[in-house]
Short mmCIF file of N, CA and C in Angstrom, two decimals:
data_model
loop_
_atom_site.label_atom_id
_atom_site.label_comp_id
_atom_site.label_asym_id
_atom_site.label_seq_id
_atom_site.Cartn_x
_atom_site.Cartn_y
_atom_site.Cartn_z
N MET A 1 -2.53 -184.98 -42.30
CA MET A 1 -3.27 -184.08 -41.44
C MET A 1 -4.06 -184.91 -40.42
N PRO A 2 -3.94 -184.59 -39.12
CA PRO A 2 -4.64 -185.37 -38.11
C PRO A 2 -6.15 -185.22 -38.24
N LEU A 3 -6.85 -186.31 -37.90
CA LEU A 3 -8.32 -186.30 -37.96
C LEU A 3 -8.88 -185.48 -36.82
N PRO A 4 -10.00 -184.74 -37.04
CA PRO A 4 -10.67 -184.07 -35.94
C PRO A 4 -11.15 -185.11 -34.93
N SER A 5 -11.33 -184.70 -33.69
CA SER A 5 -11.66 -185.65 -32.62
C SER A 5 -12.96 -186.40 -32.90
N SER A 6 -13.99 -185.74 -33.48
CA SER A 6 -15.25 -186.45 -33.76
C SER A 6 -15.04 -187.50 -34.85
N ALA A 7 -14.23 -187.17 -35.87
CA ALA A 7 -13.95 -188.13 -36.94
C ALA A 7 -13.13 -189.30 -36.40
N LEU A 8 -12.22 -189.00 -35.49
CA LEU A 8 -11.41 -190.04 -34.86
C LEU A 8 -12.28 -190.98 -34.04
N ARG A 9 -13.22 -190.39 -33.28
CA ARG A 9 -14.13 -191.21 -32.49
C ARG A 9 -14.98 -192.10 -33.39
N THR A 10 -15.47 -191.55 -34.50
CA THR A 10 -16.29 -192.32 -35.44
C THR A 10 -15.48 -193.46 -36.03
N SER A 11 -14.23 -193.17 -36.42
CA SER A 11 -13.36 -194.20 -37.00
C SER A 11 -13.10 -195.31 -35.99
N LEU A 12 -12.84 -194.92 -34.75
CA LEU A 12 -12.61 -195.92 -33.71
C LEU A 12 -13.86 -196.75 -33.45
N ALA A 13 -15.03 -196.14 -33.45
CA ALA A 13 -16.28 -196.87 -33.23
C ALA A 13 -16.52 -197.87 -34.34
N VAL A 14 -16.26 -197.45 -35.60
CA VAL A 14 -16.44 -198.36 -36.74
C VAL A 14 -15.47 -199.53 -36.63
N ALA A 15 -14.21 -199.25 -36.29
CA ALA A 15 -13.20 -200.31 -36.15
C ALA A 15 -13.58 -201.27 -35.03
N LEU A 16 -14.03 -200.74 -33.91
CA LEU A 16 -14.44 -201.57 -32.78
C LEU A 16 -15.63 -202.43 -33.15
N GLY A 17 -16.59 -201.85 -33.88
CA GLY A 17 -17.75 -202.61 -34.34
C GLY A 17 -17.36 -203.76 -35.24
N ALA A 18 -16.39 -203.51 -36.15
CA ALA A 18 -15.93 -204.56 -37.06
C ALA A 18 -15.27 -205.69 -36.30
N VAL A 19 -14.44 -205.34 -35.30
CA VAL A 19 -13.78 -206.36 -34.48
C VAL A 19 -14.81 -207.16 -33.71
N THR A 20 -15.81 -206.50 -33.14
CA THR A 20 -16.86 -207.19 -32.39
C THR A 20 -17.63 -208.14 -33.29
N LEU A 21 -17.96 -207.70 -34.51
CA LEU A 21 -18.67 -208.56 -35.45
C LEU A 21 -17.84 -209.78 -35.82
N LEU A 22 -16.55 -209.55 -36.08
CA LEU A 22 -15.66 -210.64 -36.42
C LEU A 22 -15.57 -211.65 -35.29
N THR A 23 -15.43 -211.16 -34.07
CA THR A 23 -15.32 -212.03 -32.91
C THR A 23 -16.59 -212.83 -32.71
N SER A 24 -17.75 -212.17 -32.79
CA SER A 24 -19.00 -212.88 -32.58
C SER A 24 -19.28 -213.88 -33.70
N ALA A 25 -18.81 -213.59 -34.92
CA ALA A 25 -19.00 -214.52 -36.03
C ALA A 25 -18.20 -215.79 -35.79
N CYS A 26 -17.06 -215.68 -35.16
CA CYS A 26 -16.23 -216.86 -34.89
C CYS A 26 -16.79 -217.69 -33.74
N ALA A 27 -17.54 -217.08 -32.87
CA ALA A 27 -18.04 -217.76 -31.67
C ALA A 27 -19.37 -218.44 -31.95
N THR A 28 -19.36 -219.43 -32.86
CA THR A 28 -20.56 -220.17 -33.20
C THR A 28 -20.30 -221.67 -33.12
N GLU A 29 -21.39 -222.44 -33.11
CA GLU A 29 -21.26 -223.89 -33.07
C GLU A 29 -20.57 -224.41 -34.32
N SER A 30 -20.00 -225.61 -34.19
CA SER A 30 -19.39 -226.27 -35.35
C SER A 30 -20.44 -226.50 -36.42
N THR A 31 -20.03 -226.39 -37.66
CA THR A 31 -20.92 -226.73 -38.77
C THR A 31 -20.68 -228.19 -39.15
N TYR A 32 -21.60 -228.72 -39.93
CA TYR A 32 -21.50 -230.11 -40.39
C TYR A 32 -20.57 -230.16 -41.59
N ARG A 33 -19.37 -230.69 -41.39
CA ARG A 33 -18.36 -230.76 -42.45
C ARG A 33 -17.31 -231.78 -42.05
N PRO A 34 -16.44 -232.19 -42.98
CA PRO A 34 -15.35 -233.11 -42.61
C PRO A 34 -14.46 -232.48 -41.54
N ALA A 35 -13.90 -233.33 -40.71
CA ALA A 35 -13.12 -232.85 -39.56
C ALA A 35 -11.86 -232.11 -39.99
N THR A 36 -11.56 -231.05 -39.24
CA THR A 36 -10.32 -230.30 -39.39
C THR A 36 -9.71 -230.13 -38.00
N GLY A 37 -8.43 -229.83 -37.95
CA GLY A 37 -7.76 -229.62 -36.67
C GLY A 37 -7.34 -230.93 -36.02
N ARG A 38 -6.64 -230.79 -34.90
CA ARG A 38 -6.15 -231.97 -34.17
C ARG A 38 -6.41 -231.82 -32.70
N GLY A 39 -6.48 -232.95 -32.02
CA GLY A 39 -6.61 -232.95 -30.57
C GLY A 39 -7.82 -232.16 -30.11
N PHE A 40 -7.59 -231.29 -29.15
CA PHE A 40 -8.68 -230.52 -28.54
C PHE A 40 -9.29 -229.55 -29.55
N GLU A 41 -8.56 -229.17 -30.59
CA GLU A 41 -9.04 -228.20 -31.58
C GLU A 41 -9.80 -228.86 -32.73
N ARG A 42 -9.89 -230.17 -32.74
CA ARG A 42 -10.56 -230.90 -33.82
C ARG A 42 -12.05 -230.59 -33.84
N SER A 43 -12.62 -230.44 -35.05
CA SER A 43 -14.03 -230.13 -35.21
C SER A 43 -14.54 -230.69 -36.54
N GLY A 44 -15.68 -231.38 -36.51
CA GLY A 44 -16.26 -231.94 -37.72
C GLY A 44 -16.42 -233.44 -37.64
N TYR A 45 -16.84 -234.07 -38.76
CA TYR A 45 -17.07 -235.51 -38.75
C TYR A 45 -15.94 -236.27 -39.43
N SER A 46 -15.80 -237.54 -39.05
CA SER A 46 -14.87 -238.44 -39.72
C SER A 46 -15.44 -239.85 -39.61
N ASP A 47 -14.99 -240.71 -40.51
CA ASP A 47 -15.44 -242.10 -40.48
C ASP A 47 -14.39 -242.98 -41.12
N ARG A 48 -14.44 -244.26 -40.80
CA ARG A 48 -13.55 -245.22 -41.45
C ARG A 48 -14.21 -246.59 -41.46
N GLN A 49 -13.90 -247.33 -42.49
CA GLN A 49 -14.48 -248.66 -42.65
C GLN A 49 -13.67 -249.67 -41.84
N ILE A 50 -14.38 -250.54 -41.12
CA ILE A 50 -13.71 -251.58 -40.32
C ILE A 50 -13.84 -252.93 -41.02
N GLU A 51 -15.07 -253.25 -41.44
CA GLU A 51 -15.35 -254.46 -42.21
C GLU A 51 -16.23 -254.03 -43.38
N GLU A 52 -16.67 -255.00 -44.17
CA GLU A 52 -17.46 -254.67 -45.35
C GLU A 52 -18.70 -253.86 -45.00
N ASN A 53 -19.37 -254.21 -43.90
CA ASN A 53 -20.61 -253.53 -43.54
C ASN A 53 -20.54 -252.88 -42.15
N ARG A 54 -19.34 -252.57 -41.69
CA ARG A 54 -19.15 -251.98 -40.36
C ARG A 54 -18.24 -250.77 -40.45
N PHE A 55 -18.65 -249.67 -39.81
CA PHE A 55 -17.90 -248.41 -39.87
C PHE A 55 -17.79 -247.78 -38.49
N GLN A 56 -16.72 -247.02 -38.31
CA GLN A 56 -16.61 -246.13 -37.15
C GLN A 56 -16.93 -244.73 -37.63
N VAL A 57 -17.77 -244.02 -36.87
CA VAL A 57 -18.18 -242.67 -37.23
C VAL A 57 -17.98 -241.78 -36.01
N SER A 58 -17.55 -240.54 -36.23
CA SER A 58 -17.42 -239.62 -35.09
C SER A 58 -17.75 -238.19 -35.53
N PHE A 59 -18.20 -237.41 -34.56
CA PHE A 59 -18.36 -235.98 -34.79
C PHE A 59 -17.84 -235.26 -33.56
N SER A 60 -16.93 -234.31 -33.79
CA SER A 60 -16.34 -233.52 -32.72
C SER A 60 -16.77 -232.07 -32.86
N GLY A 61 -17.34 -231.51 -31.81
CA GLY A 61 -17.77 -230.12 -31.84
C GLY A 61 -16.71 -229.20 -31.28
N ASN A 62 -16.80 -227.92 -31.61
CA ASN A 62 -15.91 -226.95 -30.99
C ASN A 62 -16.45 -226.60 -29.60
N SER A 63 -15.82 -225.65 -28.94
CA SER A 63 -16.20 -225.34 -27.56
C SER A 63 -17.54 -224.63 -27.44
N TYR A 64 -18.15 -224.25 -28.57
CA TYR A 64 -19.47 -223.61 -28.55
C TYR A 64 -20.59 -224.59 -28.93
N THR A 65 -20.23 -225.83 -29.21
CA THR A 65 -21.20 -226.80 -29.71
C THR A 65 -21.76 -227.64 -28.56
N SER A 66 -23.07 -227.67 -28.44
CA SER A 66 -23.72 -228.41 -27.36
C SER A 66 -23.62 -229.92 -27.60
N ARG A 67 -23.82 -230.66 -26.53
CA ARG A 67 -23.82 -232.12 -26.63
C ARG A 67 -24.93 -232.59 -27.57
N ASP A 68 -26.11 -231.98 -27.49
CA ASP A 68 -27.24 -232.36 -28.35
C ASP A 68 -26.88 -232.21 -29.83
N THR A 69 -26.23 -231.12 -30.18
CA THR A 69 -25.84 -230.89 -31.57
C THR A 69 -24.82 -231.92 -32.02
N VAL A 70 -23.85 -232.23 -31.18
CA VAL A 70 -22.82 -233.22 -31.51
C VAL A 70 -23.46 -234.58 -31.77
N GLU A 71 -24.41 -234.98 -30.91
CA GLU A 71 -25.08 -236.27 -31.09
C GLU A 71 -25.96 -236.29 -32.35
N LYS A 72 -26.62 -235.17 -32.63
CA LYS A 72 -27.46 -235.06 -33.83
C LYS A 72 -26.61 -235.18 -35.09
N TYR A 73 -25.46 -234.51 -35.12
CA TYR A 73 -24.59 -234.55 -36.29
C TYR A 73 -23.99 -235.95 -36.48
N LEU A 74 -23.71 -236.65 -35.39
CA LEU A 74 -23.22 -238.02 -35.49
C LEU A 74 -24.29 -238.91 -36.13
N LEU A 75 -25.52 -238.78 -35.68
CA LEU A 75 -26.63 -239.56 -36.22
C LEU A 75 -26.82 -239.26 -37.72
N TYR A 76 -26.74 -237.98 -38.06
CA TYR A 76 -26.89 -237.58 -39.46
C TYR A 76 -25.76 -238.15 -40.31
N ARG A 77 -24.54 -238.10 -39.80
CA ARG A 77 -23.39 -238.62 -40.57
C ARG A 77 -23.53 -240.13 -40.77
N ALA A 78 -23.99 -240.84 -39.76
CA ALA A 78 -24.19 -242.29 -39.88
C ALA A 78 -25.20 -242.59 -40.98
N ALA A 79 -26.28 -241.82 -41.03
CA ALA A 79 -27.31 -242.01 -42.05
C ALA A 79 -26.77 -241.66 -43.44
N GLU A 80 -26.06 -240.55 -43.54
CA GLU A 80 -25.50 -240.10 -44.82
C GLU A 80 -24.51 -241.13 -45.37
N LEU A 81 -23.64 -241.63 -44.50
CA LEU A 81 -22.64 -242.62 -44.90
C LEU A 81 -23.32 -243.91 -45.36
N THR A 82 -24.38 -244.31 -44.68
CA THR A 82 -25.13 -245.52 -45.03
C THR A 82 -25.66 -245.42 -46.46
N VAL A 83 -26.29 -244.29 -46.78
CA VAL A 83 -26.85 -244.09 -48.12
C VAL A 83 -25.73 -243.99 -49.17
N GLN A 84 -24.65 -243.27 -48.84
CA GLN A 84 -23.53 -243.13 -49.78
C GLN A 84 -22.93 -244.48 -50.16
N ARG A 85 -22.95 -245.43 -49.23
CA ARG A 85 -22.37 -246.75 -49.48
C ARG A 85 -23.37 -247.73 -50.11
N GLY A 86 -24.60 -247.25 -50.40
CA GLY A 86 -25.58 -248.09 -51.07
C GLY A 86 -26.42 -248.95 -50.16
N TYR A 87 -26.49 -248.58 -48.86
CA TYR A 87 -27.28 -249.34 -47.90
C TYR A 87 -28.53 -248.54 -47.51
N ASP A 88 -29.42 -249.22 -46.77
CA ASP A 88 -30.71 -248.61 -46.42
C ASP A 88 -30.86 -248.27 -44.94
N TYR A 89 -30.26 -249.04 -44.09
CA TYR A 89 -30.40 -248.80 -42.65
C TYR A 89 -29.06 -249.02 -41.95
N PHE A 90 -28.97 -248.52 -40.73
CA PHE A 90 -27.79 -248.76 -39.91
C PHE A 90 -28.22 -249.09 -38.49
N ILE A 91 -27.35 -249.82 -37.81
CA ILE A 91 -27.58 -250.21 -36.42
C ILE A 91 -26.38 -249.74 -35.61
N PHE A 92 -26.66 -249.08 -34.49
CA PHE A 92 -25.58 -248.69 -33.58
C PHE A 92 -25.12 -249.92 -32.81
N ALA A 93 -23.90 -250.37 -33.10
CA ALA A 93 -23.31 -251.47 -32.32
C ALA A 93 -22.74 -250.92 -31.02
N ASP A 94 -22.30 -249.67 -31.06
CA ASP A 94 -21.72 -249.02 -29.89
C ASP A 94 -21.80 -247.52 -30.11
N ARG A 95 -22.08 -246.78 -29.05
CA ARG A 95 -22.16 -245.31 -29.17
C ARG A 95 -21.76 -244.69 -27.84
N ASP A 96 -20.99 -243.60 -27.91
CA ASP A 96 -20.51 -242.95 -26.69
C ASP A 96 -20.26 -241.46 -26.98
N VAL A 97 -20.33 -240.65 -25.94
CA VAL A 97 -20.01 -239.22 -26.06
C VAL A 97 -18.92 -238.90 -25.04
N ASP A 98 -17.80 -238.39 -25.54
CA ASP A 98 -16.70 -237.97 -24.67
C ASP A 98 -16.86 -236.51 -24.33
N HIS A 99 -16.64 -236.19 -23.07
CA HIS A 99 -16.66 -234.80 -22.60
C HIS A 99 -15.27 -234.46 -22.10
N ARG A 100 -14.66 -233.45 -22.73
CA ARG A 100 -13.32 -233.02 -22.30
C ARG A 100 -13.36 -231.56 -21.90
N SER A 101 -12.55 -231.21 -20.94
CA SER A 101 -12.48 -229.82 -20.46
C SER A 101 -11.04 -229.36 -20.42
N ARG A 102 -10.86 -228.07 -20.64
CA ARG A 102 -9.55 -227.43 -20.46
C ARG A 102 -9.77 -226.17 -19.64
N VAL A 103 -8.83 -225.89 -18.78
CA VAL A 103 -8.90 -224.68 -17.95
C VAL A 103 -7.84 -223.70 -18.44
N TYR A 104 -8.29 -222.47 -18.71
CA TYR A 104 -7.40 -221.41 -19.18
C TYR A 104 -7.42 -220.26 -18.18
N SER A 105 -6.30 -219.59 -18.04
CA SER A 105 -6.26 -218.38 -17.23
C SER A 105 -5.92 -217.20 -18.13
N THR A 106 -6.53 -216.08 -17.86
CA THR A 106 -6.26 -214.86 -18.62
C THR A 106 -5.87 -213.76 -17.66
N PRO A 107 -4.68 -213.23 -17.64
CA PRO A 107 -3.57 -213.75 -18.43
C PRO A 107 -3.08 -215.05 -17.85
N SER A 108 -2.28 -215.79 -18.65
CA SER A 108 -1.77 -217.05 -18.13
C SER A 108 -0.74 -216.76 -17.04
N PHE A 109 -0.70 -217.65 -16.09
CA PHE A 109 0.29 -217.49 -15.03
C PHE A 109 1.00 -218.81 -14.83
N SER A 110 2.22 -218.69 -14.34
CA SER A 110 2.96 -219.90 -14.00
C SER A 110 3.57 -219.66 -12.65
N GLY A 111 3.80 -220.69 -11.96
CA GLY A 111 4.36 -220.52 -10.64
C GLY A 111 4.64 -221.87 -10.02
N GLY A 112 5.00 -221.85 -8.78
CA GLY A 112 5.29 -223.09 -8.09
C GLY A 112 4.89 -222.99 -6.64
N TYR A 113 4.72 -224.13 -6.04
CA TYR A 113 4.33 -224.19 -4.64
C TYR A 113 5.57 -224.53 -3.85
N GLY A 114 5.77 -223.86 -2.78
CA GLY A 114 6.93 -224.16 -1.97
C GLY A 114 6.74 -223.67 -0.56
N PHE A 115 7.75 -223.83 0.24
CA PHE A 115 7.72 -223.33 1.61
C PHE A 115 8.75 -222.24 1.71
N GLY A 116 8.32 -221.11 2.23
CA GLY A 116 9.28 -220.03 2.32
C GLY A 116 8.72 -218.90 3.14
N GLY A 117 9.58 -218.14 3.76
CA GLY A 117 9.15 -216.98 4.55
C GLY A 117 8.57 -217.41 5.89
N TYR A 118 8.58 -216.49 6.81
CA TYR A 118 8.01 -216.76 8.12
C TYR A 118 6.62 -216.20 8.20
N GLY A 119 5.69 -216.99 8.72
CA GLY A 119 4.33 -216.53 8.95
C GLY A 119 4.20 -216.03 10.37
N PHE A 120 2.96 -215.98 10.85
CA PHE A 120 2.74 -215.54 12.21
C PHE A 120 3.42 -216.50 13.17
N GLY A 121 4.03 -215.99 14.19
CA GLY A 121 4.67 -216.82 15.21
C GLY A 121 5.99 -217.39 14.77
N GLY A 122 6.51 -216.96 13.59
CA GLY A 122 7.82 -217.42 13.16
C GLY A 122 7.83 -218.81 12.56
N TYR A 123 6.69 -219.36 12.12
CA TYR A 123 6.66 -220.69 11.53
C TYR A 123 6.81 -220.62 10.02
N TRP A 124 7.42 -221.65 9.47
CA TRP A 124 7.48 -221.75 8.01
C TRP A 124 6.09 -222.07 7.48
N GLY A 125 5.75 -221.53 6.31
CA GLY A 125 4.44 -221.80 5.75
C GLY A 125 4.49 -221.88 4.23
N PRO A 126 3.39 -222.32 3.59
CA PRO A 126 3.37 -222.43 2.14
C PRO A 126 3.37 -221.06 1.47
N SER A 127 3.94 -220.99 0.27
CA SER A 127 3.91 -219.74 -0.48
C SER A 127 3.88 -220.06 -1.97
N TRP A 128 3.36 -219.11 -2.77
CA TRP A 128 3.30 -219.23 -4.23
C TRP A 128 4.06 -218.08 -4.86
N ARG A 129 4.77 -218.39 -5.97
CA ARG A 129 5.28 -217.32 -6.82
C ARG A 129 4.57 -217.46 -8.14
N TYR A 130 4.02 -216.36 -8.65
CA TYR A 130 3.29 -216.41 -9.90
C TYR A 130 3.45 -215.10 -10.64
N ARG A 131 3.14 -215.16 -11.95
CA ARG A 131 3.31 -214.01 -12.82
C ARG A 131 1.97 -213.70 -13.46
N GLY A 132 1.56 -212.45 -13.48
CA GLY A 132 0.27 -212.08 -14.04
C GLY A 132 0.32 -210.72 -14.71
N ARG A 133 -0.84 -210.33 -15.25
CA ARG A 133 -0.97 -209.11 -16.04
C ARG A 133 -0.59 -207.87 -15.24
N GLY A 134 0.37 -207.10 -15.73
CA GLY A 134 0.65 -205.77 -15.20
C GLY A 134 1.38 -205.72 -13.87
N PHE A 135 1.76 -206.88 -13.32
CA PHE A 135 2.44 -206.76 -12.03
C PHE A 135 3.66 -207.66 -11.91
N GLY A 136 4.00 -208.43 -12.96
CA GLY A 136 5.21 -209.24 -12.95
C GLY A 136 5.12 -210.37 -11.92
N TRP A 137 6.28 -210.75 -11.41
CA TRP A 137 6.34 -211.85 -10.43
C TRP A 137 5.87 -211.35 -9.07
N ARG A 138 5.02 -212.14 -8.44
CA ARG A 138 4.51 -211.83 -7.10
C ARG A 138 4.63 -213.07 -6.23
N THR A 139 4.56 -212.84 -4.93
CA THR A 139 4.56 -213.94 -3.98
C THR A 139 3.29 -213.88 -3.16
N TRP A 140 2.74 -215.05 -2.88
CA TRP A 140 1.53 -215.12 -2.06
C TRP A 140 1.76 -216.13 -0.96
N ASP A 141 1.23 -215.86 0.19
CA ASP A 141 1.17 -216.88 1.23
C ASP A 141 -0.18 -216.77 1.91
N PRO A 142 -0.60 -217.78 2.68
CA PRO A 142 -1.97 -217.82 3.19
C PRO A 142 -2.30 -216.70 4.17
N PHE A 143 -1.31 -215.98 4.65
CA PHE A 143 -1.58 -214.92 5.62
C PHE A 143 -1.85 -213.58 4.95
N PHE A 144 -1.64 -213.50 3.62
CA PHE A 144 -1.77 -212.21 2.96
C PHE A 144 -2.71 -212.23 1.75
N GLY A 145 -3.75 -213.05 1.78
CA GLY A 145 -4.81 -212.92 0.77
C GLY A 145 -4.84 -213.99 -0.29
N ASP A 146 -5.83 -213.85 -1.13
CA ASP A 146 -6.13 -214.79 -2.19
C ASP A 146 -5.04 -214.75 -3.26
N PRO A 147 -4.56 -215.91 -3.75
CA PRO A 147 -3.43 -215.89 -4.66
C PRO A 147 -3.71 -215.36 -6.05
N PHE A 148 -4.95 -215.47 -6.55
CA PHE A 148 -5.18 -215.13 -7.95
C PHE A 148 -6.26 -214.09 -8.17
N PHE A 149 -7.41 -214.27 -7.59
CA PHE A 149 -8.58 -213.54 -8.02
C PHE A 149 -8.56 -212.07 -7.64
N ASP A 150 -7.71 -211.67 -6.72
CA ASP A 150 -7.64 -210.26 -6.38
C ASP A 150 -6.65 -209.51 -7.27
N ARG A 151 -6.09 -210.15 -8.26
CA ARG A 151 -5.05 -209.50 -9.06
C ARG A 151 -5.35 -209.56 -10.56
N GLY A 152 -6.62 -209.64 -10.95
CA GLY A 152 -6.99 -209.54 -12.36
C GLY A 152 -6.72 -210.78 -13.19
N VAL A 153 -6.67 -211.96 -12.56
CA VAL A 153 -6.48 -213.19 -13.31
C VAL A 153 -7.84 -213.88 -13.43
N ASP A 154 -8.29 -214.13 -14.66
CA ASP A 154 -9.57 -214.80 -14.89
C ASP A 154 -9.32 -216.26 -15.23
N ILE A 155 -10.10 -217.15 -14.62
CA ILE A 155 -10.00 -218.58 -14.88
C ILE A 155 -11.24 -219.00 -15.66
N ASP A 156 -11.06 -219.65 -16.83
CA ASP A 156 -12.18 -220.11 -17.67
C ASP A 156 -12.04 -221.59 -17.93
N THR A 157 -13.17 -222.31 -17.94
CA THR A 157 -13.19 -223.72 -18.30
C THR A 157 -13.89 -223.86 -19.65
N ILE A 158 -13.23 -224.52 -20.59
CA ILE A 158 -13.78 -224.75 -21.92
C ILE A 158 -14.19 -226.21 -22.01
N ASP A 159 -15.48 -226.47 -22.31
CA ASP A 159 -15.99 -227.82 -22.46
C ASP A 159 -16.12 -228.16 -23.93
N LYS A 160 -15.90 -229.43 -24.25
CA LYS A 160 -15.96 -229.89 -25.63
C LYS A 160 -16.52 -231.31 -25.66
N TYR A 161 -17.38 -231.60 -26.66
CA TYR A 161 -17.98 -232.92 -26.77
C TYR A 161 -17.59 -233.57 -28.10
N GLU A 162 -17.36 -234.88 -28.03
CA GLU A 162 -17.11 -235.67 -29.23
C GLU A 162 -17.93 -236.94 -29.14
N ALA A 163 -18.77 -237.20 -30.15
CA ALA A 163 -19.60 -238.40 -30.20
C ALA A 163 -18.95 -239.41 -31.13
N ASN A 164 -18.89 -240.66 -30.68
CA ASN A 164 -18.28 -241.75 -31.45
C ASN A 164 -19.24 -242.92 -31.52
N ALA A 165 -19.26 -243.61 -32.65
CA ALA A 165 -20.14 -244.76 -32.79
C ALA A 165 -19.53 -245.77 -33.74
N GLU A 166 -19.93 -247.01 -33.53
CA GLU A 166 -19.64 -248.07 -34.48
C GLU A 166 -20.99 -248.48 -35.04
N ILE A 167 -21.11 -248.48 -36.38
CA ILE A 167 -22.39 -248.83 -36.98
C ILE A 167 -22.25 -250.04 -37.90
N ILE A 168 -23.33 -250.81 -37.99
CA ILE A 168 -23.43 -251.91 -38.94
C ILE A 168 -24.52 -251.52 -39.92
N VAL A 169 -24.22 -251.57 -41.21
CA VAL A 169 -25.16 -251.14 -42.24
C VAL A 169 -25.78 -252.35 -42.92
N GLY A 170 -27.01 -252.17 -43.44
CA GLY A 170 -27.68 -253.27 -44.12
C GLY A 170 -28.63 -252.77 -45.19
N LYS A 171 -29.12 -253.71 -46.01
CA LYS A 171 -30.04 -253.38 -47.09
C LYS A 171 -31.44 -253.89 -46.77
N GLY A 172 -32.42 -253.17 -47.33
CA GLY A 172 -33.80 -253.56 -47.11
C GLY A 172 -34.39 -252.80 -45.92
N PRO A 173 -35.59 -253.21 -45.48
CA PRO A 173 -36.21 -252.54 -44.33
C PRO A 173 -35.38 -252.76 -43.06
N LYS A 174 -35.40 -251.77 -42.17
CA LYS A 174 -34.65 -251.91 -40.91
C LYS A 174 -35.30 -253.00 -40.04
N PRO A 175 -34.52 -253.71 -39.24
CA PRO A 175 -35.10 -254.71 -38.34
C PRO A 175 -36.05 -254.05 -37.34
N LYS A 176 -37.30 -254.46 -37.34
CA LYS A 176 -38.31 -253.79 -36.51
C LYS A 176 -38.13 -254.06 -35.02
N ASP A 177 -37.50 -255.16 -34.66
CA ASP A 177 -37.37 -255.52 -33.24
C ASP A 177 -36.08 -254.97 -32.60
N ASN A 178 -35.31 -254.18 -33.36
CA ASN A 178 -34.05 -253.64 -32.84
C ASN A 178 -34.18 -252.12 -32.67
N ILE A 179 -34.20 -251.66 -31.41
CA ILE A 179 -34.37 -250.22 -31.16
C ILE A 179 -33.13 -249.41 -31.53
N LYS A 180 -32.02 -250.08 -31.82
CA LYS A 180 -30.81 -249.38 -32.23
C LYS A 180 -30.69 -249.28 -33.74
N ALA A 181 -31.71 -249.71 -34.46
CA ALA A 181 -31.70 -249.67 -35.93
C ALA A 181 -32.43 -248.42 -36.41
N PHE A 182 -31.88 -247.80 -37.47
CA PHE A 182 -32.44 -246.56 -38.02
C PHE A 182 -32.55 -246.68 -39.54
N ASP A 183 -33.65 -246.20 -40.07
CA ASP A 183 -33.82 -246.06 -41.51
C ASP A 183 -33.03 -244.81 -41.94
N ALA A 184 -31.98 -245.00 -42.73
CA ALA A 184 -31.06 -243.91 -43.06
C ALA A 184 -31.74 -242.76 -43.79
N ARG A 185 -32.59 -243.06 -44.76
CA ARG A 185 -33.25 -241.99 -45.53
C ARG A 185 -34.24 -241.21 -44.67
N GLU A 186 -34.87 -241.90 -43.75
CA GLU A 186 -35.80 -241.21 -42.85
C GLU A 186 -35.06 -240.26 -41.92
N VAL A 187 -33.90 -240.69 -41.43
CA VAL A 187 -33.06 -239.84 -40.56
C VAL A 187 -32.63 -238.59 -41.33
N ILE A 188 -32.16 -238.78 -42.56
CA ILE A 188 -31.73 -237.64 -43.39
C ILE A 188 -32.89 -236.68 -43.64
N HIS A 189 -34.06 -237.24 -43.95
CA HIS A 189 -35.25 -236.42 -44.22
C HIS A 189 -35.65 -235.60 -42.98
N ASN A 190 -35.64 -236.22 -41.81
CA ASN A 190 -36.09 -235.55 -40.58
C ASN A 190 -35.06 -234.60 -39.98
N LEU A 191 -33.80 -234.95 -40.05
CA LEU A 191 -32.76 -234.09 -39.44
C LEU A 191 -32.19 -233.07 -40.42
N GLY A 192 -32.30 -233.34 -41.71
CA GLY A 192 -31.70 -232.47 -42.73
C GLY A 192 -31.95 -230.99 -42.56
N PRO A 193 -33.21 -230.54 -42.30
CA PRO A 193 -33.45 -229.11 -42.17
C PRO A 193 -32.72 -228.43 -41.02
N SER A 194 -32.31 -229.20 -40.01
CA SER A 194 -31.63 -228.59 -38.85
C SER A 194 -30.11 -228.70 -38.93
N ILE A 195 -29.58 -229.28 -40.00
CA ILE A 195 -28.14 -229.45 -40.15
C ILE A 195 -27.55 -228.17 -40.75
N VAL A 196 -26.56 -227.60 -40.08
CA VAL A 196 -25.93 -226.35 -40.53
C VAL A 196 -24.61 -226.69 -41.21
N THR A 197 -24.51 -226.34 -42.49
CA THR A 197 -23.28 -226.58 -43.26
C THR A 197 -22.53 -225.26 -43.43
N PRO A 198 -21.23 -225.33 -43.75
CA PRO A 198 -20.46 -224.08 -43.94
C PRO A 198 -21.04 -223.26 -45.08
N LYS A 199 -20.96 -221.93 -44.94
CA LYS A 199 -21.49 -221.03 -45.99
C LYS A 199 -20.39 -220.63 -46.95
#
């Protein structure tokens, strides 16, 4: 038996609300956890030992993770790794933050640049063929308007940060004259409350 229109509207509203909640739940910063994914989709921390007291550490955020958070999680991971290995302090031998971007179009379009058709005065001119939402293949040339933005194609840039460091670990008090040296337990104590782990 078909639902009455008010019940149908209520059901649709509940379904839409659930989808919105699910979407917004996914759109959050990376949590502090071991890395998953590959390439541009990679998120989380990783490390590897280079020498007895030297390690490479990295933290890669997702597209919602700020540079500050990525750097904070790298610092926390360096401190955590130092303590796990039985050391007291670490020194940054090298540290860098990579910024990568990807450009997406919604809907995606493909096309090519070429010369074709006659423009004003009978001259050959540049033209584009592209495919977009709801209108199939189209042709554009400079005499007849904007190639993308007047036809419902959205262009988005996704930014992503990855922090990388090489650390040297040691035992005892940190060297007081080295500004790149950190007391691992103090870092964990101070940053710990702001570290978000998976639930």
